[in-house]
Amino acid sequence: MARIPAPERREALIDAALRVVARDGISHATTRAIVAEAGMSLASFHYAFASRDELIDELIRTVVERAENEVVPSLDPHLSVRERIEAGLLRYFGHLKARPSHEQAMLELTWYALRAPERHPLAVSQYARYREFAMAALQRATTDSGITWTLPLDQVAQVLVALTDGLTTTWLVDRDDEAALRYIGIAADTLSRLADAR
Amino acid sequence: MARIPAPERREALIDAALRVVARDGISHATTRAIVAEAGMSLASFHYAFASRDELIDELIRTVVERAENEVVPSLDPHLSVRERIEAGLLRYFGHLKARPSHEQAMLELTWYALRAPERHPLAVSQYARYREFAMAALQRATTDSGITWTLPLDQVAQVLVALTDGLTTTWLVDRDDEAALRYIGIAADTLSRLADAR
DNA sequence: GTGCGACTGGGACGATCGTCCCACTTTGAC
DNA sequence: GTCAAAGTGGGACGATCGTCCCAGTCGCAC
């Protein structure tokens, strides 16, 4: 095996771990499974990480950092705020359909973190990050429209996160595209009603 | 140990398993943990169940059957449809706050079922049952009000399930009561707007 | 080139997992 | 009372888990 400095190995192991979690679920993300995915030996694992828990914690932190803003509303000036929001939600839905196992992995990591009290803050910061993304998306949706929100932006963002969560969970279970599209339309209505022309 | 016929023992084991999952998470719901919770020996377990998988499957089926309709809207004739729906959501939220670990267990079981293809139907039927509850609740909310829905009732119910899911997940992470109450108000707005006076 | 620290591979540790076996006790039909 | 069937307890099986040890190999500063 090629000799790889520890920091790079940590990255490679985290990447491998995410692939394993997405493919097989976190319960199958054993040290051996992760090491096999990364093409390493067990010794290399424990040379880079003190324990499996340390890797999983680092994995959660990493996916939270890496998470991209998938809900990017359209900026087309011809569109209404509602249409911009709907465009953003549709973009997220496209991403969800393209990589369902990735979103499922993210949620599994949330539940995993939620089970151990000392890991709870990881889940909280994960959702704080989602809220940031939501805020940015909402701000973008009202840019150059002369429209403001009837609630503080972070509160609207909280609603958007919850709406997105509901979409993700129910679609992952039912895989009902038509229901998802209906829901997106209704969610866009709901959010745009929280915006008010001055 | 008292001698208990196998069918009763199956019930007792399922009850014990649900308690373990709610308290410690499904990853800690090992045969030994379940057996200890039920105060039995391992032999009794495998006398009642062929395998742990059989018990978990039966557990999911049982909680889906047992699940009670927590979203029961008010029937107070003085209330508007929107207020009735909000009352129902508030009732569910009260239940969620009173037994968060139970709701967390239900969701963990969903994700568990979602991981194995042969168990996927269990998750689907779980959400089908939620949809039934939602339909009953929505029907109740418009009783004697001369109001109908602008969408087929089962489609409105799908929206309610997704809205409730979003509420549950985000509250379990953030434990933000105020945000939950705001969200409930907005969700009630959203749903009542799908109802139309004839 | 030498030497030291960084890195690797393989094998092994004890703990815990799901499952099973078998001798034993109790129950209920006859 | 007899006896087959039902139910029980304890201990053991092989597999797999996270972790660790240790001898060995490589890269790099000097």
Short mmCIF file of C-alpha atoms (C1' of nucleotides) in Angstrom, two decimals:
data_model
loop_
_atom_site.label_atom_id
_atom_site.label_comp_id
_atom_site.label_asym_id
_atom_site.label_seq_id
_atom_site.Cartn_x
_atom_site.Cartn_y
_atom_site.Cartn_z
CA MET A 1 0.00 0.00 0.00
CA ALA A 2 1.14 3.46 -0.78
CA ARG A 3 2.33 5.47 2.17
CA ILE A 4 -0.11 8.23 2.93
CA PRO A 5 0.30 10.87 5.64
CA ALA A 6 -2.23 10.63 8.44
CA PRO A 7 -4.24 13.78 7.62
CA GLU A 8 -4.87 12.63 4.06
CA ARG A 9 -5.76 9.20 5.34
CA ARG A 10 -8.33 10.74 7.65
CA GLU A 11 -9.98 12.39 4.68
CA ALA A 12 -9.93 9.21 2.63
CA LEU A 13 -11.46 7.27 5.52
CA ILE A 14 -14.19 9.83 6.00
CA ASP A 15 -15.01 9.68 2.29
CA ALA A 16 -15.11 5.91 2.44
CA ALA A 17 -17.28 5.98 5.55
CA LEU A 18 -19.81 8.25 3.86
CA ARG A 19 -19.98 5.90 0.89
CA VAL A 20 -20.56 2.94 3.20
CA VAL A 21 -23.25 4.74 5.19
CA ALA A 22 -25.01 5.83 2.01
CA ARG A 23 -24.85 2.37 0.49
CA ASP A 24 -25.47 0.10 3.48
CA GLY A 25 -26.62 2.28 6.37
CA ILE A 26 -24.78 3.39 9.45
CA SER A 27 -25.30 0.11 11.24
CA HIS A 28 -23.15 -1.56 8.60
CA ALA A 29 -20.48 1.13 8.77
CA THR A 30 -18.06 -0.99 10.80
CA THR A 31 -14.36 -0.28 10.99
CA ARG A 32 -13.71 -3.24 8.72
CA ALA A 33 -16.31 -2.18 6.16
CA ILE A 34 -14.94 1.35 6.06
CA VAL A 35 -11.36 0.13 5.80
CA ALA A 36 -12.29 -2.25 2.98
CA GLU A 37 -14.06 0.58 1.13
CA ALA A 38 -10.93 2.72 1.48
CA GLY A 39 -8.62 -0.17 0.58
CA MET A 40 -6.61 0.05 3.77
CA SER A 41 -5.71 -2.12 6.70
CA LEU A 42 -7.20 -1.86 10.16
CA ALA A 43 -3.91 -0.58 11.53
CA SER A 44 -4.04 2.40 9.21
CA PHE A 45 -7.48 3.18 10.52
CA HIS A 46 -6.37 3.34 14.13
CA TYR A 47 -3.25 5.18 13.15
CA ALA A 48 -5.42 7.97 11.73
CA PHE A 49 -8.26 7.80 14.24
CA ALA A 50 -8.25 6.95 17.92
CA SER A 51 -11.60 5.20 17.66
CA ARG A 52 -14.56 4.54 15.43
CA ASP A 53 -16.60 7.06 17.39
CA GLU A 54 -14.04 9.72 16.58
CA LEU A 55 -14.40 8.97 12.88
CA ILE A 56 -18.18 9.03 12.97
CA ASP A 57 -18.19 12.34 14.82
CA GLU A 58 -15.74 13.71 12.31
CA LEU A 59 -17.88 12.32 9.50
CA ILE A 60 -20.93 14.17 10.76
CA ARG A 61 -18.97 17.38 11.12
CA THR A 62 -17.59 16.96 7.62
CA VAL A 63 -20.89 16.29 5.87
CA VAL A 64 -22.38 19.27 7.67
CA GLU A 65 -19.53 21.46 6.46
CA ARG A 66 -19.56 20.05 2.98
CA ALA A 67 -23.33 20.13 2.64
CA GLU A 68 -24.23 22.24 -0.31
CA ASN A 69 -27.12 24.54 -0.54
CA GLU A 70 -29.51 22.53 -2.66
CA VAL A 71 -32.42 24.89 -2.27
CA VAL A 72 -31.30 27.66 -4.54
CA PRO A 73 -34.25 29.66 -5.76
CA SER A 74 -34.31 31.05 -9.22
CA LEU A 75 -33.25 34.64 -9.71
CA ASP A 76 -35.19 35.14 -12.89
CA PRO A 77 -36.64 38.64 -12.46
CA HIS A 78 -39.75 37.68 -14.40
CA LEU A 79 -40.74 35.19 -11.75
CA SER A 80 -42.79 35.92 -8.66
CA VAL A 81 -41.44 35.16 -5.19
CA ARG A 82 -43.66 32.12 -5.09
CA GLU A 83 -42.30 30.84 -8.37
CA ARG A 84 -38.75 31.46 -7.28
CA ILE A 85 -39.30 29.46 -4.11
CA GLU A 86 -40.96 26.68 -6.02
CA ALA A 87 -38.03 26.59 -8.40
CA GLY A 88 -35.69 26.22 -5.43
CA LEU A 89 -37.71 23.41 -3.92
CA LEU A 90 -37.88 21.67 -7.28
CA ARG A 91 -34.11 21.92 -7.51
CA TYR A 92 -33.79 20.29 -4.11
CA PHE A 93 -36.22 17.58 -5.11
CA GLY A 94 -34.17 16.90 -8.22
CA HIS A 95 -31.14 16.48 -6.02
CA LEU A 96 -33.06 14.19 -3.67
CA LYS A 97 -34.20 12.01 -6.56
CA ALA A 98 -30.71 11.88 -7.99
CA ARG A 99 -29.02 10.87 -4.74
CA PRO A 100 -31.64 9.48 -2.36
CA SER A 101 -29.13 7.35 -0.51
CA HIS A 102 -27.07 10.44 0.26
CA GLU A 103 -30.00 12.23 1.85
CA GLN A 104 -30.95 9.07 3.68
CA ALA A 105 -27.41 8.87 5.02
CA MET A 106 -27.59 12.47 6.24
CA LEU A 107 -30.79 11.72 8.12
CA GLU A 108 -29.42 8.49 9.55
CA LEU A 109 -26.44 10.41 10.86
CA THR A 110 -28.82 12.87 12.49
CA TRP A 111 -30.66 10.07 14.28
CA TYR A 112 -27.40 8.48 15.26
CA ALA A 113 -26.19 11.73 16.81
CA LEU A 114 -29.54 12.19 18.52
CA ARG A 115 -29.16 8.95 20.43
CA ALA A 116 -26.08 9.83 22.45
CA PRO A 117 -26.44 12.93 24.63
CA GLU A 118 -22.83 13.97 24.03
CA ARG A 119 -23.44 13.85 20.29
CA HIS A 120 -26.69 15.80 20.37
CA PRO A 121 -24.89 19.10 19.60
CA LEU A 122 -23.76 17.59 16.31
CA ALA A 123 -27.37 17.15 15.23
CA VAL A 124 -28.22 20.63 16.42
CA SER A 125 -25.39 22.19 14.42
CA GLN A 126 -26.44 20.13 11.40
CA TYR A 127 -29.88 21.70 11.51
CA ALA A 128 -28.41 25.12 12.25
CA ARG A 129 -26.51 24.79 9.01
CA TYR A 130 -29.63 23.78 7.14
CA ARG A 131 -31.27 26.89 8.56
CA GLU A 132 -28.41 29.03 7.24
CA PHE A 133 -28.88 27.55 3.79
CA ALA A 134 -32.59 28.19 4.03
CA MET A 135 -32.01 31.79 5.03
CA ALA A 136 -29.69 32.37 2.10
CA ALA A 137 -32.21 30.80 -0.26
CA LEU A 138 -35.07 32.88 1.06
CA GLN A 139 -33.06 36.07 0.88
CA ARG A 140 -32.21 35.24 -2.70
CA ALA A 141 -35.88 34.65 -3.47
CA THR A 142 -36.83 38.20 -2.50
CA THR A 143 -33.80 39.94 -3.99
CA ASP A 144 -34.74 42.91 -6.16
CA SER A 145 -38.41 42.28 -5.63
CA GLY A 146 -39.17 45.01 -3.12
CA ILE A 147 -40.63 42.37 -0.88
CA THR A 148 -39.92 41.68 2.76
CA TRP A 149 -40.90 38.91 5.15
CA THR A 150 -43.66 39.23 7.69
CA LEU A 151 -41.58 37.18 10.14
CA PRO A 152 -37.90 37.42 11.05
CA LEU A 153 -35.99 35.68 8.29
CA ASP A 154 -34.56 32.99 10.55
CA GLN A 155 -38.06 32.01 11.58
CA VAL A 156 -39.15 31.68 7.98
CA ALA A 157 -36.01 29.62 7.43
CA GLN A 158 -37.03 27.29 10.26
CA VAL A 159 -40.31 26.70 8.49
CA LEU A 160 -38.54 25.97 5.24
CA VAL A 161 -36.28 23.43 6.92
CA ALA A 162 -39.25 21.64 8.46
CA LEU A 163 -41.11 21.65 5.16
CA THR A 164 -38.08 20.22 3.39
CA ASP A 165 -37.64 17.57 6.05
CA GLY A 166 -41.21 16.45 5.65
CA LEU A 167 -40.75 16.26 1.90
CA THR A 168 -37.57 14.22 2.21
CA THR A 169 -38.88 11.71 4.72
CA THR A 170 -42.20 11.02 3.07
CA TRP A 171 -40.70 10.78 -0.39
CA LEU A 172 -37.97 8.41 0.77
CA VAL A 173 -40.69 6.13 2.12
CA ASP A 174 -43.34 6.39 -0.57
CA ARG A 175 -41.28 7.43 -3.62
CA ASP A 176 -44.42 9.18 -4.78
CA ASP A 177 -43.23 11.83 -7.23
CA GLU A 178 -46.66 13.29 -7.89
CA ALA A 179 -47.35 13.72 -4.20
CA ALA A 180 -43.97 15.37 -3.80
CA LEU A 181 -44.64 17.84 -6.59
CA ARG A 182 -48.04 18.68 -5.14
CA TYR A 183 -46.44 19.18 -1.76
CA ILE A 184 -43.78 21.44 -3.27
CA GLY A 185 -46.44 23.62 -4.82
CA ILE A 186 -48.28 23.89 -1.53
CA ALA A 187 -45.05 24.57 0.37
CA ALA A 188 -44.20 27.34 -2.07
CA ASP A 189 -47.65 28.84 -1.52
CA THR A 190 -47.15 28.66 2.21
CA LEU A 191 -43.76 30.33 2.20
CA SER A 192 -44.66 33.01 -0.29
CA ARG A 193 -47.58 33.93 1.90
CA LEU A 194 -45.04 34.73 4.59
CA ALA A 195 -43.63 37.32 2.25
CA ASP A 196 -45.49 40.56 1.95
CA ALA A 197 -45.36 43.31 -0.61
CA ARG A 198 -44.61 46.55 1.18
CA MET B 1 -39.77 -18.16 35.84
CA ALA B 2 -43.47 -18.52 35.43
CA ARG B 3 -44.53 -20.64 32.52
CA ILE B 4 -46.09 -18.50 29.84
CA PRO B 5 -47.62 -19.76 26.59
CA ALA B 6 -45.71 -18.73 23.50
CA PRO B 7 -48.28 -16.27 22.10
CA GLU B 8 -48.32 -14.26 25.32
CA ARG B 9 -44.56 -14.38 25.45
CA ARG B 10 -44.42 -12.94 21.94
CA GLU B 11 -46.50 -10.02 23.11
CA ALA B 12 -44.40 -9.48 26.20
CA LEU B 13 -41.22 -9.56 24.12
CA ILE B 14 -42.59 -7.06 21.63
CA ASP B 15 -43.56 -4.72 24.46
CA ALA B 16 -40.10 -5.09 25.97
CA ALA B 17 -38.47 -4.50 22.59
CA LEU B 18 -40.43 -1.28 22.09
CA ARG B 19 -39.31 -0.04 25.50
CA VAL B 20 -35.69 -0.84 24.69
CA VAL B 21 -35.86 0.87 21.30
CA ALA B 22 -37.48 3.96 22.83
CA ARG B 23 -34.97 4.12 25.66
CA ASP B 24 -31.72 3.14 23.95
CA GLY B 25 -32.33 3.14 20.20
CA ILE B 26 -32.73 0.25 17.81
CA SER B 27 -29.01 -0.40 17.59
CA HIS B 28 -29.05 -1.34 21.26
CA ALA B 29 -32.12 -3.53 20.91
CA THR B 30 -30.17 -6.80 20.98
CA THR B 31 -31.74 -10.11 21.84
CA ARG B 32 -30.08 -9.99 25.25
CA ALA B 33 -31.23 -6.44 25.99
CA ILE B 34 -34.80 -7.29 25.02
CA VAL B 35 -34.76 -10.48 27.02
CA ALA B 36 -33.40 -8.66 30.08
CA GLU B 37 -36.08 -6.00 29.74
CA ALA B 38 -38.73 -8.73 29.64
CA GLY B 39 -37.11 -10.69 32.46
CA MET B 40 -36.72 -13.85 30.43
CA SER B 41 -33.96 -16.15 29.27
CA LEU B 42 -32.56 -16.31 25.77
CA ALA B 43 -34.11 -19.73 25.26
CA SER B 44 -37.57 -18.30 25.84
CA PHE B 45 -36.88 -15.73 23.18
CA HIS B 46 -36.04 -18.27 20.52
CA TYR B 47 -38.89 -20.45 21.64
CA ALA B 48 -41.29 -17.62 20.83
CA PHE B 49 -39.47 -16.18 17.80
CA ALA B 50 -37.42 -17.88 15.14
CA SER B 51 -35.03 -14.95 14.92
CA ARG B 52 -34.42 -11.39 16.02
CA ASP B 53 -35.43 -10.18 12.56
CA GLU B 54 -38.80 -11.86 12.99
CA LEU B 55 -39.34 -9.99 16.24
CA ILE B 56 -38.32 -6.62 14.79
CA ASP B 57 -40.62 -7.11 11.82
CA GLU B 58 -43.43 -8.07 14.17
CA LEU B 59 -42.59 -5.06 16.34
CA ILE B 60 -42.96 -2.71 13.40
CA ARG B 61 -46.23 -4.30 12.38
CA THR B 62 -47.47 -4.02 15.96
CA VAL B 63 -46.60 -0.38 16.53
CA VAL B 64 -48.21 0.46 13.20
CA GLU B 65 -51.38 -1.35 14.27
CA ARG B 66 -51.36 0.08 17.75
CA ALA B 67 -50.53 3.60 16.67
CA GLU B 68 -53.21 5.89 17.86
CA ASN B 69 -54.55 8.82 16.03
CA GLU B 70 -52.86 11.69 17.83
CA VAL B 71 -54.02 14.36 15.43
CA VAL B 72 -57.63 14.63 16.48
CA PRO B 73 -59.04 17.99 15.57
CA SER B 74 -61.49 19.70 17.83
CA LEU B 75 -65.17 19.31 17.02
CA ASP B 76 -66.20 22.50 18.74
CA PRO B 77 -68.80 23.96 16.34
CA HIS B 78 -67.77 27.48 17.25
CA LEU B 79 -64.33 26.97 15.78
CA SER B 80 -63.34 27.53 12.18
CA VAL B 81 -61.80 24.74 10.14
CA ARG B 82 -58.43 26.36 10.59
CA GLU B 83 -58.83 26.45 14.35
CA ARG B 84 -59.96 22.86 14.43
CA ILE B 85 -56.91 21.76 12.50
CA GLU B 86 -54.63 23.82 14.70
CA ALA B 87 -56.20 22.23 17.76
CA GLY B 88 -55.46 18.80 16.30
CA LEU B 89 -51.86 19.66 15.55
CA LEU B 90 -51.45 21.10 19.03
CA ARG B 91 -52.77 17.87 20.45
CA TYR B 92 -50.21 15.92 18.46
CA PHE B 93 -47.48 18.27 19.61
CA GLY B 94 -48.53 17.71 23.20
CA HIS B 95 -48.21 14.01 22.64
CA LEU B 96 -44.81 14.46 21.03
CA LYS B 97 -43.56 16.54 23.96
CA ALA B 98 -44.90 14.02 26.44
CA ARG B 99 -43.31 11.00 24.77
CA PRO B 100 -40.49 12.15 22.50
CA SER B 101 -38.62 8.88 22.80
CA HIS B 102 -41.67 7.01 21.53
CA GLU B 103 -41.91 9.13 18.41
CA GLN B 104 -38.18 8.85 17.93
CA ALA B 105 -38.49 5.08 18.18
CA MET B 106 -41.22 5.06 15.52
CA LEU B 107 -39.02 7.03 13.15
CA GLU B 108 -36.00 4.86 13.87
CA LEU B 109 -38.06 1.81 13.01
CA THR B 110 -39.03 3.49 9.75
CA TRP B 111 -35.39 4.08 8.83
CA TYR B 112 -34.51 0.56 9.87
CA ALA B 113 -37.20 -0.87 7.60
CA LEU B 114 -36.09 1.41 4.80
CA ARG B 115 -32.60 -0.09 4.76
CA ALA B 116 -33.53 -3.63 3.80
CA PRO B 117 -35.42 -3.96 0.51
CA GLU B 118 -37.54 -6.82 1.85
CA ARG B 119 -38.61 -4.64 4.77
CA HIS B 120 -39.44 -1.59 2.70
CA PRO B 121 -43.15 -2.53 2.54
CA LEU B 122 -43.28 -2.24 6.32
CA ALA B 123 -42.28 1.41 6.13
CA VAL B 124 -44.74 2.00 3.33
CA SER B 125 -47.62 0.50 5.30
CA GLN B 126 -46.57 2.56 8.32
CA TYR B 127 -46.99 5.73 6.32
CA ALA B 128 -50.18 4.44 4.73
CA ARG B 129 -51.57 4.12 8.23
CA TYR B 130 -50.48 7.64 9.10
CA ARG B 131 -52.31 8.78 6.00
CA GLU B 132 -55.46 7.01 7.17
CA PHE B 133 -55.24 8.81 10.48
CA ALA B 134 -54.71 12.08 8.70
CA MET B 135 -57.73 11.48 6.51
CA ALA B 136 -59.92 10.75 9.51
CA ALA B 137 -58.66 13.87 11.24
CA LEU B 138 -59.28 16.06 8.21
CA GLN B 139 -62.74 14.65 7.70
CA ARG B 140 -63.50 15.39 11.30
CA ALA B 141 -62.24 18.95 10.91
CA THR B 142 -64.82 19.74 8.23
CA THR B 143 -67.72 17.85 9.78
CA ASP B 144 -70.91 19.93 9.94
CA SER B 145 -69.14 22.91 8.47
CA GLY B 146 -70.48 22.76 4.94
CA ILE B 147 -66.92 22.84 3.71
CA THR B 148 -65.20 20.56 1.24
CA TRP B 149 -61.62 20.11 0.14
CA THR B 150 -60.22 21.49 -3.06
CA LEU B 151 -58.11 18.35 -3.46
CA PRO B 152 -59.01 14.69 -3.02
CA LEU B 153 -58.96 14.02 0.70
CA ASP B 154 -56.14 11.49 0.52
CA GLN B 155 -53.93 14.05 -1.16
CA VAL B 156 -54.62 16.58 1.59
CA ALA B 157 -53.83 13.82 4.06
CA GLN B 158 -50.47 13.23 2.37
CA VAL B 159 -49.65 16.89 2.93
CA LEU B 160 -50.65 16.66 6.57
CA VAL B 161 -48.42 13.64 7.09
CA ALA B 162 -45.45 15.44 5.55
CA LEU B 163 -46.12 18.56 7.60
CA THR B 164 -46.31 16.48 10.77
CA ASP B 165 -43.12 14.66 9.89
CA GLY B 166 -41.27 17.91 9.45
CA LEU B 167 -42.56 19.12 12.79
CA THR B 168 -41.50 15.94 14.55
CA THR B 169 -38.00 15.74 13.11
CA THR B 170 -37.05 19.37 13.60
CA TRP B 171 -38.49 19.53 17.10
CA LEU B 172 -36.71 16.33 18.12
CA VAL B 173 -33.45 17.94 17.05
CA ASP B 174 -33.91 21.52 18.22
CA ARG B 175 -36.49 21.11 21.01
CA ASP B 176 -37.59 24.61 20.10
CA ASP B 177 -41.17 24.89 21.38
CA GLU B 178 -41.77 28.38 20.07
CA ALA B 179 -40.66 27.45 16.58
CA ALA B 180 -42.90 24.39 16.73
CA LEU B 181 -45.92 26.49 17.72
CA ARG B 182 -45.23 28.97 14.95
CA TYR B 183 -44.92 26.09 12.51
CA ILE B 184 -48.19 24.61 13.71
CA GLY B 185 -49.96 27.90 13.10
CA ILE B 186 -48.54 28.12 9.61
CA ALA B 187 -49.35 24.48 8.88
CA ALA B 188 -52.93 25.05 10.00
CA ASP B 189 -53.12 28.05 7.65
CA THR B 190 -51.77 25.94 4.83
CA LEU B 191 -54.20 23.09 5.31
CA SER B 192 -57.25 25.27 5.89
CA ARG B 193 -56.49 27.00 2.63
CA LEU B 194 -56.93 23.64 0.94
CA ALA B 195 -60.48 23.68 2.26
CA ASP B 196 -62.97 25.75 0.42
CA ALA B 197 -66.38 27.08 1.39
CA ARG B 198 -68.89 25.98 -1.21
"C1'" DG C 1 24.74 6.38 4.00
"C1'" DT C 2 22.75 6.55 8.38
"C1'" DG C 3 19.27 6.86 11.62
"C1'" DC C 4 14.94 8.18 13.32
"C1'" DG C 5 10.32 8.90 13.01
"C1'" DA C 6 6.28 8.07 10.21
"C1'" DC C 7 3.63 4.62 8.42
"C1'" DT C 8 2.05 -0.30 7.26
"C1'" DG C 9 0.42 -5.31 7.49
"C1'" DG C 10 -1.10 -9.24 9.81
"C1'" DG C 11 -2.56 -11.34 13.40
"C1'" DA C 12 -4.55 -11.51 17.82
"C1'" DC C 13 -7.22 -9.84 21.98
"C1'" DG C 14 -11.58 -9.83 24.75
"C1'" DA C 15 -16.36 -8.48 24.29
"C1'" DT C 16 -20.62 -9.09 22.33
"C1'" DC C 17 -23.60 -10.52 18.83
"C1'" DG C 18 -27.55 -14.08 17.12
"C1'" DT C 19 -28.47 -18.63 17.54
"C1'" DC C 20 -28.68 -23.27 19.17
"C1'" DC C 21 -28.48 -27.52 22.01
"C1'" DC C 22 -29.89 -30.32 25.74
"C1'" DA C 23 -31.19 -31.72 30.12
"C1'" DC C 24 -34.84 -30.42 32.98
"C1'" DT C 25 -39.55 -29.09 34.84
"C1'" DT C 26 -44.27 -28.29 34.36
"C1'" DT C 27 -48.78 -28.83 32.26
"C1'" DG C 28 -52.91 -31.03 30.63
"C1'" DA C 29 -55.32 -34.84 28.16
"C1'" DC C 30 -56.45 -39.48 28.89
"C1'" DG D 1 -50.96 -41.98 37.50
"C1'" DT D 2 -48.93 -41.77 32.86
"C1'" DC D 3 -46.96 -39.63 29.23
"C1'" DA D 4 -46.34 -36.69 25.37
"C1'" DA D 5 -46.11 -31.93 24.60
"C1'" DA D 6 -45.01 -27.35 26.00
"C1'" DG D 7 -42.02 -24.36 28.16
"C1'" DT D 8 -37.54 -23.22 30.75
"C1'" DG D 9 -32.58 -22.41 32.11
"C1'" DG D 10 -27.77 -22.38 31.39
"C1'" DG D 11 -24.18 -22.81 28.83
"C1'" DA D 12 -21.95 -23.01 24.52
"C1'" DC D 13 -21.22 -22.28 19.39
"C1'" DG D 14 -19.09 -19.57 15.57
"C1'" DA D 15 -19.13 -14.96 13.68
"C1'" DT D 16 -18.11 -10.34 14.04
"C1'" DC D 17 -17.29 -6.33 16.52
"C1'" DG D 18 -13.64 -2.39 18.09
"C1'" DT D 19 -9.18 -2.21 19.40
"C1'" DC D 20 -4.40 -3.16 19.97
"C1'" DC D 21 0.36 -4.98 19.54
"C1'" DC D 22 4.55 -5.50 17.12
"C1'" DA D 23 7.75 -6.51 13.78
"C1'" DG D 24 8.90 -4.55 9.71
"C1'" DT D 25 9.35 -1.04 5.92
"C1'" DC D 26 9.59 3.28 3.96
"C1'" DG D 27 10.83 8.45 3.41
"C1'" DC D 28 13.56 12.19 4.62
"C1'" DA D 29 16.64 15.30 7.25
"C1'" DC D 30 21.32 15.35 8.25
#
